[in-house]
């Protein structure tokens, strides 16, 4: 039986050159399956708004919805470190609000760390939240909650943007983040950031040189048909399998073939 993963373990993995694995989960069964697969961290992402709730962006996700998902994941009692996304407008309105809502995610939701999007502009928030002993994973580069400013899900950090992303990386580390997600940035820039920072980098669409990788579970299982980003590798195609199972059920019920005596009580 593997031991519970903690923040010091994540630091040690970077120090020893062990690649860190992270996947999303939003409910009890997927948290159990992902944890059994051996991931180091589970991200309860606000991506639930897209892949579970059907929104086009993560922006509509509420604090109460995130607490529901985090509680569901924690009931699986995973050995992986559970990190919860802070939804849009739960931390941008001031340090006091940010500390209170991040505290709720730990106290009520049972998360073991929170994730906050933003670099230099959110360093003061990361510093304040980290200062009350709530571990913060930062998130820079393509930040989905900034989709309107970016004009869509576009690669960040090319050409003259590279130094701005570097400044963001240095700022979140200095502010006390225990790790940082690098999303949608050129692989050479991600490699440069990873080499410079002492905290672990977790890549998603940031090339192979990050200290770890994260993907959305619905993406790698072929369950999300809304988007198919270049950086996603599908490890299974479950949509046709599930559809066929449902069709078989419907056909058998209509034909009177289910339930049989084996599925009935005397």
XYZ file of N, CA and C in Angstrom:
798
model
N 0.854 -1.203 0.000
C 0.000 0.000 0.000
C 0.884 1.246 0.000
N 0.659 2.134 -0.990
C 1.496 3.326 -1.063
C 1.086 4.337 -0.005
N 2.032 5.184 0.360
C 1.780 6.159 1.412
C 1.119 7.400 0.840
N 0.553 8.194 1.733
C -0.087 9.440 1.341
C 0.952 10.424 0.810
N 0.643 11.053 -0.330
C 1.534 12.051 -0.921
C 1.299 13.404 -0.247
N 2.384 14.072 0.122
C 2.308 15.371 0.782
C 3.101 16.412 -0.003
N 2.977 17.656 0.414
C 3.721 18.745 -0.235
C 5.231 18.477 -0.211
N 5.825 18.089 0.937
C 7.265 17.787 0.920
C 7.637 16.683 -0.066
N 6.746 15.731 -0.278
C 7.018 14.673 -1.261
C 7.121 15.248 -2.670
N 6.280 16.233 -2.985
C 6.308 16.847 -4.312
C 7.626 17.595 -4.523
N 8.073 18.302 -3.483
C 9.383 18.966 -3.577
C 10.503 17.940 -3.776
N 10.423 16.861 -3.031
C 11.461 15.833 -3.112
C 11.513 15.204 -4.501
N 10.360 15.039 -5.126
C 10.329 14.465 -6.467
C 11.083 15.342 -7.461
N 10.925 16.660 -7.336
C 11.691 17.547 -8.222
C 13.180 17.434 -7.931
N 13.517 17.460 -6.646
C 14.933 17.406 -6.260
C 15.610 16.137 -6.772
N 14.852 15.027 -6.778
C 15.421 13.741 -7.178
C 15.205 13.415 -8.649
N 14.548 14.334 -9.368
C 14.356 14.131 -10.795
C 13.272 13.132 -11.162
N 12.337 12.872 -10.234
C 11.228 11.962 -10.520
C 10.080 12.755 -11.136
N 9.586 12.319 -12.278
C 8.488 13.016 -12.947
C 7.198 12.912 -12.133
N 6.503 14.034 -12.010
C 5.284 14.127 -11.209
C 4.063 13.935 -12.115
N 3.122 13.127 -11.667
C 1.926 12.860 -12.463
C 0.696 13.464 -11.796
N -0.186 14.033 -12.627
C -1.392 14.679 -12.117
C -2.518 14.513 -13.139
N -3.696 14.166 -12.668
C -4.891 14.103 -13.503
C -6.052 14.755 -12.758
N -7.065 15.157 -13.509
C -8.250 15.711 -12.873
C -9.190 14.586 -12.444
N -10.011 14.880 -11.460
C -11.150 14.049 -11.073
C -12.163 14.984 -10.435
N -13.442 14.654 -10.610
C -14.491 15.551 -10.136
C -15.519 14.841 -9.261
N -15.364 13.514 -9.081
C -16.350 12.764 -8.309
C -15.692 11.553 -7.657
N -16.469 10.847 -6.852
C -15.958 9.702 -6.087
C -15.412 8.580 -6.975
N -16.178 8.085 -7.967
C -15.663 6.946 -8.735
C -14.410 7.264 -9.532
N -14.363 8.432 -10.157
C -13.167 8.768 -10.922
C -11.976 9.032 -10.008
N -12.208 9.631 -8.841
C -11.115 9.841 -7.888
C -10.523 8.500 -7.458
N -11.389 7.530 -7.217
C -10.926 6.202 -6.807
C -10.118 5.543 -7.922
N -10.607 5.627 -9.164
C -9.924 4.996 -10.283
C -8.580 5.669 -10.587
N -8.594 7.011 -10.581
C -7.355 7.757 -10.846
C -6.316 7.458 -9.773
N -6.769 7.403 -8.524
C -5.827 7.132 -7.433
C -5.273 5.714 -7.528
N -6.109 4.761 -7.881
C -5.636 3.394 -8.055
C -4.608 3.291 -9.174
N -4.711 4.205 -10.144
C -3.744 4.234 -11.236
C -2.383 4.748 -10.825
N -2.301 5.370 -9.630
C -1.005 5.748 -9.092
C -0.583 7.186 -9.292
N -1.512 8.088 -9.644
C -1.106 9.482 -9.832
C -0.626 10.087 -8.516
N 0.238 11.077 -8.628
C 0.783 11.751 -7.443
C -0.146 12.837 -6.923
N -0.851 13.491 -7.842
C -1.767 14.567 -7.449
C -3.062 14.453 -8.241
N -4.162 14.747 -7.574
C -5.463 14.859 -8.232
C -5.854 16.332 -8.233
N -6.162 16.842 -9.414
C -6.654 18.214 -9.529
C -8.166 18.179 -9.665
N -8.853 18.746 -8.695
C -10.294 18.949 -8.831
C -10.445 20.281 -9.557
N -10.503 20.208 -10.866
C -10.407 21.403 -11.682
C -11.735 22.092 -11.926
N -11.668 23.406 -12.142
C -12.870 24.106 -12.568
C -13.214 23.739 -14.011
N -12.360 22.930 -14.634
C -12.677 22.335 -15.932
C -13.929 21.472 -15.842
N -14.360 21.146 -14.624
C -15.645 20.467 -14.435
C -16.775 21.251 -15.099
N -16.636 22.549 -15.123
C -17.660 23.373 -15.750
C -17.832 23.072 -17.226
N -16.752 22.634 -17.872
C -16.792 22.327 -19.297
C -17.110 20.849 -19.528
N -16.332 19.959 -18.915
C -16.452 18.533 -19.236
C -17.564 17.824 -18.480
N -18.033 18.410 -17.370
C -19.121 17.798 -16.598
C -20.425 18.585 -16.766
N -20.348 19.907 -16.611
C -21.565 20.721 -16.626
C -21.959 21.204 -18.017
N -21.033 21.133 -18.981
C -21.381 21.483 -20.348
C -21.231 22.937 -20.728
N -20.608 23.759 -19.873
C -20.363 25.154 -20.231
C -19.272 25.245 -21.304
N -19.205 26.385 -21.972
C -18.170 26.594 -22.979
C -16.843 27.029 -22.365
N -16.894 27.605 -21.156
C -15.691 28.054 -20.457
C -15.800 27.665 -18.988
N -14.733 27.936 -18.247
C -14.742 27.678 -16.802
C -15.347 28.823 -16.008
N -15.641 29.928 -16.651
C -16.047 31.141 -15.938
C -17.333 31.001 -15.120
N -18.332 30.237 -15.554
C -19.569 30.164 -14.753
C -19.462 29.350 -13.469
N -18.391 28.589 -13.287
C -18.291 27.690 -12.134
C -18.289 28.489 -10.833
N -19.068 28.023 -9.853
C -19.202 28.736 -8.581
C -18.392 28.045 -7.483
N -18.252 28.752 -6.391
C -17.555 28.205 -5.233
C -18.314 26.999 -4.671
N -19.615 27.097 -4.594
C -20.406 25.982 -4.064
C -20.276 24.739 -4.943
N -20.234 24.951 -6.251
C -20.061 23.811 -7.156
C -18.698 23.164 -6.963
N -17.672 23.975 -6.801
C -16.331 23.421 -6.589
C -16.250 22.670 -5.260
N -16.883 23.202 -4.229
C -16.893 22.508 -2.941
C -17.572 21.151 -3.060
N -18.655 21.082 -3.824
C -19.346 19.805 -4.047
C -18.397 18.783 -4.680
N -17.682 19.195 -5.718
C -16.774 18.278 -6.412
C -15.602 17.855 -5.522
N -15.042 18.809 -4.780
C -13.904 18.490 -3.912
C -14.324 17.504 -2.823
N -15.475 17.735 -2.223
C -15.967 16.806 -1.198
C -16.157 15.405 -1.772
N -16.679 15.332 -2.990
C -16.897 14.029 -3.624
C -15.575 13.295 -3.835
N -14.564 14.022 -4.270
C -13.247 13.424 -4.485
C -12.623 12.973 -3.174
N -12.745 13.790 -2.154
C -12.117 13.458 -0.868
C -12.752 12.227 -0.222
N -14.014 11.951 -0.532
C -14.657 10.759 0.027
C -14.004 9.469 -0.470
N -13.271 9.543 -1.566
C -12.536 8.379 -2.067
C -11.271 8.120 -1.260
N -10.939 9.027 -0.352
C -9.757 8.910 0.511
C -8.492 8.609 -0.292
N -8.199 9.447 -1.300
C -7.056 9.156 -2.170
C -5.713 9.345 -1.477
N -4.745 8.549 -1.902
C -3.364 8.723 -1.446
C -2.709 9.897 -2.158
N -3.204 10.224 -3.339
C -2.696 11.375 -4.079
C -3.007 12.671 -3.339
N -2.168 13.675 -3.534
C -2.407 15.007 -2.990
C -3.575 15.634 -3.742
N -4.567 16.133 -3.024
C -5.763 16.707 -3.649
C -5.633 18.229 -3.728
N -5.602 18.739 -4.959
C -5.489 20.175 -5.224
C -6.795 20.651 -5.831
N -7.345 21.742 -5.311
C -8.628 22.259 -5.792
C -8.443 23.585 -6.511
N -9.044 23.695 -7.688
C -9.065 24.967 -8.396
C -9.935 25.971 -7.654
N -9.450 27.191 -7.550
C -10.276 28.283 -7.043
C -11.007 28.904 -8.229
N -12.350 28.908 -8.204
C -13.099 29.376 -9.371
C -12.995 30.886 -9.570
N -13.374 31.307 -10.759
C -13.340 32.711 -11.139
C -14.112 33.576 -10.143
N -13.477 34.656 -9.713
C -14.009 35.642 -8.769
C -14.097 35.137 -7.335
N -13.394 34.065 -7.023
C -13.343 33.609 -5.627
C -12.089 34.131 -4.925
N -11.158 34.719 -5.687
C -9.906 35.210 -5.092
C -9.435 36.534 -5.682
N -10.101 37.009 -6.728
C -9.635 38.234 -7.399
C -10.119 39.521 -6.745
N -11.024 39.426 -5.766
C -11.645 40.641 -5.223
C -10.959 41.186 -3.977
N -9.806 40.626 -3.629
C -9.072 41.142 -2.486
C -8.493 40.037 -1.631
N -7.495 40.392 -0.863
C -6.778 39.409 -0.064
C -7.686 38.767 0.986
N -8.511 39.560 1.639
C -9.378 38.998 2.680
C -10.348 37.972 2.090
N -10.949 38.319 0.950
C -11.854 37.384 0.283
C -11.105 36.121 -0.138
N -9.919 36.300 -0.681
C -9.137 35.164 -1.160
C -8.785 34.216 -0.019
N -8.346 34.760 1.092
C -7.990 33.921 2.240
C -9.216 33.184 2.776
N -10.343 33.872 2.794
C -11.564 33.250 3.318
C -12.025 32.111 2.410
N -12.065 32.347 1.089
C -12.564 31.311 0.188
C -11.589 30.145 0.064
N -10.293 30.443 0.055
C -9.313 29.354 0.033
C -9.393 28.540 1.325
N -9.652 29.231 2.431
C -9.827 28.538 3.700
C -11.034 27.621 3.676
N -12.106 28.055 3.027
C -13.291 27.200 2.895
C -12.968 25.938 2.094
N -12.144 26.102 1.064
C -11.814 24.944 0.233
C -11.050 23.894 1.036
N -10.229 24.347 1.971
C -9.494 23.417 2.828
C -10.396 22.889 3.940
N -11.061 23.787 4.650
C -11.848 23.426 5.836
C -13.119 22.657 5.493
N -13.880 23.157 4.528
C -15.147 22.527 4.169
C -14.985 21.443 3.104
N -14.162 21.744 2.115
C -14.021 20.806 1.003
C -13.084 19.653 1.293
N -12.079 19.904 2.137
C -11.105 18.866 2.431
C -9.918 18.858 1.489
N -9.797 19.895 0.643
C -8.636 19.980 -0.245
C -7.362 20.118 0.578
N -6.252 19.700 -0.004
C -4.957 19.793 0.666
C -4.082 20.899 0.087
N -4.550 21.505 -0.990
C -3.895 22.652 -1.608
C -4.905 23.292 -2.551
N -4.666 24.544 -2.916
C -5.532 25.234 -3.863
C -4.707 25.685 -5.057
N -5.382 25.897 -6.195
C -4.703 26.406 -7.386
C -5.294 27.759 -7.764
N -4.407 28.721 -7.993
C -4.792 30.090 -8.321
C -4.150 30.478 -9.648
N -4.967 31.008 -10.567
C -4.458 31.439 -11.859
C -3.901 32.861 -11.773
N -2.788 33.082 -12.472
C -2.204 34.420 -12.521
C -0.768 34.427 -12.079
N -0.031 35.429 -12.541
C 1.389 35.544 -12.224
C 1.685 36.759 -11.376
N 2.345 37.734 -11.967
C 2.691 38.958 -11.253
C 1.441 39.612 -10.657
N 0.343 39.590 -11.426
C -0.883 40.262 -10.979
C -1.539 39.584 -9.779
N -1.224 38.302 -9.539
C -1.831 37.580 -8.428
C -0.810 37.181 -7.355
N 0.404 37.698 -7.469
C 1.449 37.335 -6.506
C 1.069 37.751 -5.091
N 0.422 38.906 -4.952
C 0.043 39.360 -3.604
C -0.983 38.430 -2.974
N -1.856 37.853 -3.788
C -2.853 36.912 -3.278
C -2.182 35.601 -2.879
N -1.298 35.106 -3.734
C -0.569 33.864 -3.434
C 0.234 34.026 -2.149
N 0.848 35.186 -1.975
C 1.640 35.437 -0.770
C 0.753 35.419 0.479
N -0.399 36.039 0.392
C -1.294 36.102 1.551
C -1.864 34.727 1.894
N -2.290 33.982 0.893
C -2.869 32.658 1.138
C -1.803 31.693 1.649
N -0.635 31.722 1.032
C 0.466 30.883 1.515
C 0.863 31.268 2.929
N 0.721 32.561 3.238
C 1.106 33.061 4.552
C 0.227 32.558 5.683
N -0.957 32.050 5.366
C -1.799 31.453 6.409
C -1.769 29.920 6.297
N -0.680 29.412 5.723
C -0.402 27.973 5.659
C -1.385 27.186 4.806
N -1.884 27.821 3.755
C -2.649 27.095 2.741
C -1.746 26.945 1.523
N -1.348 25.723 1.179
C -0.452 25.531 0.034
C -1.115 25.983 -1.266
N -0.365 26.724 -2.076
C -0.889 27.261 -3.331
C -0.089 26.733 -4.515
N -0.802 26.152 -5.460
C -0.243 25.843 -6.770
C -0.610 27.003 -7.682
N 0.383 27.619 -8.288
C 0.131 28.725 -9.201
C -0.172 28.177 -10.597
N -0.625 29.052 -11.482
C -0.991 28.649 -12.842
C -0.750 29.839 -13.751
N 0.206 29.695 -14.669
C 0.568 30.796 -15.558
C 0.584 30.317 -17.009
N 0.768 31.273 -17.917
C 0.725 30.953 -19.342
C -0.690 31.142 -19.844
N -1.229 30.096 -20.464
C -2.630 30.128 -20.878
C -3.488 29.870 -19.645
N -4.106 30.920 -19.148
C -4.959 30.797 -17.958
C -6.417 30.886 -18.416
N -7.177 29.780 -18.332
C -8.528 29.748 -18.891
C -9.476 30.814 -18.361
N -9.273 31.265 -17.116
C -10.154 32.298 -16.581
C -9.892 33.667 -17.228
N -8.813 33.766 -18.008
C -8.474 35.013 -18.706
C -8.785 34.919 -20.194
N -9.698 34.026 -20.551
C -9.964 33.737 -21.958
C -10.376 34.973 -22.752
N -11.119 35.882 -22.135
C -11.579 37.051 -22.873
C -10.423 38.004 -23.186
N -9.521 38.174 -22.230
C -8.351 39.022 -22.493
C -7.469 38.415 -23.568
N -7.327 37.095 -23.546
C -6.438 36.410 -24.488
C -7.076 36.209 -25.860
N -8.393 36.410 -25.934
C -9.066 36.227 -27.211
C -9.266 34.778 -27.589
N -9.327 33.900 -26.583
C -9.508 32.477 -26.848
C -8.392 31.658 -26.240
N -8.454 30.350 -26.481
C -7.445 29.432 -25.941
C -6.242 29.428 -26.884
N -5.364 30.401 -26.691
C -4.225 30.608 -27.585
C -2.910 30.416 -26.832
N -1.931 29.876 -27.529
C -0.601 29.696 -26.953
C -0.064 31.040 -26.480
N 0.518 31.045 -25.282
C 1.088 32.255 -24.694
C 2.607 32.110 -24.601
N 3.306 33.245 -24.583
C 4.744 33.213 -24.339
C 5.615 33.153 -25.571
N 5.026 33.382 -26.729
C 5.836 33.412 -27.943
C 6.458 34.797 -28.125
N 7.643 34.800 -28.681
C 8.350 36.038 -29.029
C 8.446 36.990 -27.843
N 7.855 38.206 -27.971
C 8.039 39.224 -26.940
C 7.262 38.919 -25.661
N 6.399 37.889 -25.683
C 5.656 37.520 -24.470
C 6.482 36.651 -23.530
N 7.575 36.103 -24.020
C 8.326 35.117 -23.237
C 8.822 35.698 -21.914
N 9.354 36.910 -21.956
C 9.889 37.497 -20.734
C 8.792 37.778 -19.712
N 7.585 38.111 -20.205
C 6.471 38.322 -19.285
C 6.113 37.029 -18.558
N 6.142 35.914 -19.266
C 5.856 34.624 -18.632
C 6.961 34.270 -17.639
N 8.201 34.582 -17.982
C 9.314 34.350 -17.044
C 9.119 35.165 -15.780
N 8.707 36.404 -15.931
C 8.462 37.252 -14.764
C 7.337 36.676 -13.903
N 6.305 36.156 -14.558
C 5.214 35.529 -13.815
C 5.724 34.335 -13.005
N 6.568 33.516 -13.621
C 7.103 32.327 -12.952
C 7.927 32.716 -11.728
N 8.779 33.701 -11.890
C 9.602 34.139 -10.759
C 8.727 34.737 -9.650
N 7.689 35.479 -10.051
C 6.824 36.147 -9.074
C 6.053 35.149 -8.219
N 5.509 34.089 -8.831
C 4.723 33.131 -8.046
C 5.614 32.302 -7.126
N 6.829 32.022 -7.579
C 7.756 31.308 -6.696
C 8.121 32.179 -5.501
N 8.445 33.434 -5.763
C 8.831 34.354 -4.688
C 7.676 34.584 -3.719
N 6.436 34.495 -4.228
C 5.261 34.725 -3.391
C 4.933 33.532 -2.502
N 5.554 32.388 -2.768
C 5.352 31.245 -1.883
C 4.622 30.058 -2.463
N 4.316 30.070 -3.776
C 3.665 28.914 -4.396
C 4.568 27.683 -4.252
N 3.943 26.506 -4.010
C 4.747 25.292 -3.858
C 4.990 24.612 -5.203
N 4.265 25.044 -6.234
C 4.454 24.523 -7.589
C 3.727 25.451 -8.542
N 3.927 25.236 -9.845
C 3.272 26.103 -10.814
C 2.917 25.301 -12.059
N 1.662 25.453 -12.488
C 1.217 24.874 -13.750
C 1.628 25.801 -14.883
N 2.243 25.230 -15.910
C 2.601 25.961 -17.118
C 1.702 25.450 -18.231
N 0.768 26.278 -18.671
C -0.186 25.822 -19.684
C -0.023 26.582 -20.986
N -0.015 25.841 -22.077
C -0.069 26.424 -23.405
C 1.052 27.385 -23.708
N 2.287 26.986 -23.395
C 3.443 27.830 -23.715
C 4.455 27.013 -24.519
N 5.328 27.652 -25.282
C 6.311 26.915 -26.077
C 7.208 26.046 -25.200
N 7.538 24.867 -25.701
C 8.347 23.919 -24.937
C 9.701 24.500 -24.503
N 10.409 25.241 -25.352
C 11.696 25.796 -24.893
C 11.555 26.755 -23.716
N 10.466 27.533 -23.701
C 10.236 28.453 -22.589
C 9.933 27.679 -21.316
N 9.142 26.627 -21.428
C 8.832 25.802 -20.257
C 10.093 25.149 -19.708
N 10.983 24.716 -20.589
C 12.245 24.110 -20.155
C 13.099 25.133 -19.420
N 13.103 26.348 -19.925
C 13.879 27.418 -19.288
C 13.334 27.732 -17.901
N 12.015 27.812 -17.778
C 11.392 28.080 -16.482
C 11.690 26.960 -15.506
N 11.543 25.725 -15.960
C 11.778 24.558 -15.107
C 13.207 24.526 -14.586
N 14.148 24.898 -15.435
C 15.558 24.894 -15.028
C 15.850 25.989 -14.013
N 15.155 27.109 -14.123
C 15.438 28.242 -13.238
C 14.746 28.130 -11.880
N 13.519 27.620 -11.854
C 12.759 27.600 -10.612
C 13.192 26.461 -9.699
N 13.055 26.699 -8.400
C 13.316 25.640 -7.425
C 12.043 24.876 -7.083
N 10.873 25.431 -7.448
C 9.611 24.730 -7.215
C 9.263 23.911 -8.454
N 8.485 22.821 -8.283
C 8.133 21.977 -9.427
C 7.244 22.692 -10.438
N 7.468 22.400 -11.708
C 6.602 22.878 -12.780
C 5.766 21.709 -13.284
N 4.480 21.962 -13.497
C 3.562 20.944 -13.994
C 3.043 21.421 -15.347
N 3.363 20.699 -16.384
C 3.028 21.148 -17.726
C 1.713 20.605 -18.245
N 1.052 21.427 -19.050
C -0.096 20.990 -19.847
C -0.010 21.789 -21.149
N 0.396 21.106 -22.188
C 0.686 21.815 -23.425
C 1.920 22.676 -23.302
N 2.910 22.189 -22.551
C 4.141 22.957 -22.335
C 5.391 22.107 -22.602
N 5.232 21.026 -23.325
C 6.393 20.232 -23.712
C 6.842 19.223 -22.667
N 7.928 18.495 -22.981
C 8.356 17.354 -22.164
C 9.308 17.658 -21.020
N 9.762 18.893 -20.891
C 10.829 19.183 -19.933
C 10.343 19.706 -18.583
N 9.031 19.780 -18.379
C 8.512 20.177 -17.068
C 8.768 19.061 -16.060
N 8.683 19.401 -14.782
C 8.893 18.396 -13.733
C 7.752 17.389 -13.671
N 6.585 17.762 -14.174
C 5.440 16.862 -14.175
C 4.463 17.252 -15.258
N 3.398 16.464 -15.375
C 2.378 16.722 -16.388
C 0.995 16.573 -15.769
N 0.026 17.331 -16.311
C -1.368 17.201 -15.907
C -2.241 17.204 -17.159
N -3.274 16.387 -17.144
C -4.286 16.397 -18.200
C -5.663 16.199 -17.581
N -6.683 16.489 -18.361
C -8.068 16.299 -17.935
C -8.455 14.848 -18.197
N -9.001 14.170 -17.197
C -9.313 12.748 -17.300
C -10.275 12.467 -18.451
N -11.261 13.335 -18.665
C -12.209 13.120 -19.752
C -11.523 13.195 -21.118
N -10.477 13.996 -21.220
C -9.731 14.105 -22.474
C -8.963 12.826 -22.788
N -8.263 12.274 -21.787
C -7.434 11.105 -22.083
C -8.274 9.841 -22.281
N -9.543 9.890 -21.849
C -10.428 8.731 -22.018
C -11.363 8.887 -23.225
N -11.225 9.992 -23.948
C -12.066 10.191 -25.121
C -13.514 10.480 -24.792
N -13.755 11.139 -23.654
C -15.115 11.416 -23.207
C -15.546 12.862 -23.419
N -14.642 13.700 -23.898
C -14.978 15.107 -24.133
C -14.873 15.386 -25.627
N -16.011 15.701 -26.245
C -16.034 15.930 -27.688
C -16.050 17.411 -28.046
N -16.057 18.280 -27.012
C -16.099 19.721 -27.280
C -14.789 20.217 -27.875
N -13.678 19.752 -27.266
C -12.369 20.233 -27.679
C -11.429 19.047 -27.859
N -10.428 19.220 -28.705
C -9.389 18.212 -28.865
C -8.050 18.928 -29.014
N -7.500 19.445 -27.891
C -6.259 20.210 -27.964
C -5.094 19.360 -28.495
N -4.159 20.011 -29.127
C -2.994 19.326 -29.682
C -2.219 18.576 -28.606
N -2.198 19.113 -27.387
C -1.354 18.530 -26.341
C -1.971 17.299 -25.670
N -3.203 16.952 -26.031
C -3.867 15.808 -25.398
C -3.543 14.516 -26.145
N -3.201 13.493 -25.386
C -3.087 12.146 -25.937
C -4.236 11.321 -25.383
N -4.988 10.690 -26.258
C -6.103 9.850 -25.823
C -5.589 8.429 -25.565
N -5.686 8.020 -24.313
C -5.218 6.692 -23.920
C -6.321 5.643 -24.024
N -7.546 6.081 -24.240
C -8.668 5.176 -24.455
C -9.755 5.955 -25.186
N -10.626 5.211 -25.870
C -11.783 5.812 -26.553
C -13.041 5.194 -25.961
N -13.506 5.761 -24.862
C -14.616 5.166 -24.138
C -15.987 5.584 -24.663
N -16.069 6.660 -25.419
C -17.370 7.122 -25.905
C -18.107 6.044 -26.700
N -17.481 5.421 -27.695
C -18.219 4.383 -28.437
C -18.553 3.161 -27.586
N -17.703 2.840 -26.609
C -17.977 1.692 -25.728
C -19.205 1.963 -24.869
N -19.275 3.164 -24.298
C -20.423 3.532 -23.463
C -21.688 3.615 -24.310
N -21.581 4.212 -25.479
C -22.746 4.339 -26.352
C -23.292 2.977 -26.747
N -22.412 2.038 -27.041
C -22.840 0.690 -27.427
C -23.495 -0.033 -26.254
N -22.954 0.170 -25.039
C -23.559 -0.448 -23.860
C -24.973 0.086 -23.639
N -25.164 1.385 -23.793
C -26.488 1.985 -23.625
C -27.442 1.476 -24.700
N -26.968 1.403 -25.933
C -27.802 0.910 -27.031
C -28.237 -0.538 -26.786
N -27.300 -1.368 -26.283
C -27.631 -2.767 -26.002
C -28.694 -2.866 -24.922
N -28.571 -2.038 -23.893
C -29.577 -2.009 -22.828
C -30.945 -1.632 -23.386
N -30.991 -0.564 -24.164
C -32.250 -0.100 -24.745
C -32.873 -1.195 -25.613
N -32.060 -1.827 -26.459
C -32.560 -2.881 -27.344
C -33.136 -4.055 -26.552
N -32.440 -4.471 -25.486
C -32.889 -5.625 -24.711
C -34.176 -5.334 -23.937
N -34.277 -4.122 -23.379
C -35.502 -3.768 -22.671
C -36.683 -3.751 -23.640
N -36.497 -3.159 -24.792
C -37.578 -3.067 -25.767
C -37.976 -4.430 -26.322
N -37.006 -5.341 -26.393
C -37.287 -6.681 -26.908
C -37.771 -7.634 -25.827
N -37.834 -7.171 -24.583
C -38.248 -8.027 -23.486
C -37.190 -9.027 -23.052
N -35.934 -8.763 -23.398
C -34.834 -9.669 -23.064
C -34.168 -9.328 -21.731
N -34.486 -8.165 -21.187
C -33.979 -7.751 -19.878
C -35.109 -7.062 -19.127
N -35.336 -7.386 -17.857
C -34.542 -8.326 -17.057
C -34.997 -9.774 -17.259
N -34.097 -10.712 -16.965
C -34.411 -12.135 -16.996
C -34.615 -12.614 -15.561
N -34.816 -13.922 -15.432
C -34.979 -14.497 -14.096
C -33.742 -14.277 -13.243
N -32.560 -14.224 -13.904
C -31.312 -14.009 -13.161
C -31.252 -12.634 -12.510
N -32.066 -11.713 -13.011
C -32.049 -10.341 -12.488
C -33.319 -10.023 -11.698
N -34.055 -11.084 -11.316
C -35.319 -10.887 -10.616
C -35.317 -11.624 -9.271
N -36.198 -11.164 -8.361
C -36.323 -11.782 -7.038
C -37.494 -12.760 -7.017
N -37.329 -13.862 -6.292
C -38.427 -14.820 -6.124
C -39.351 -14.338 -5.019
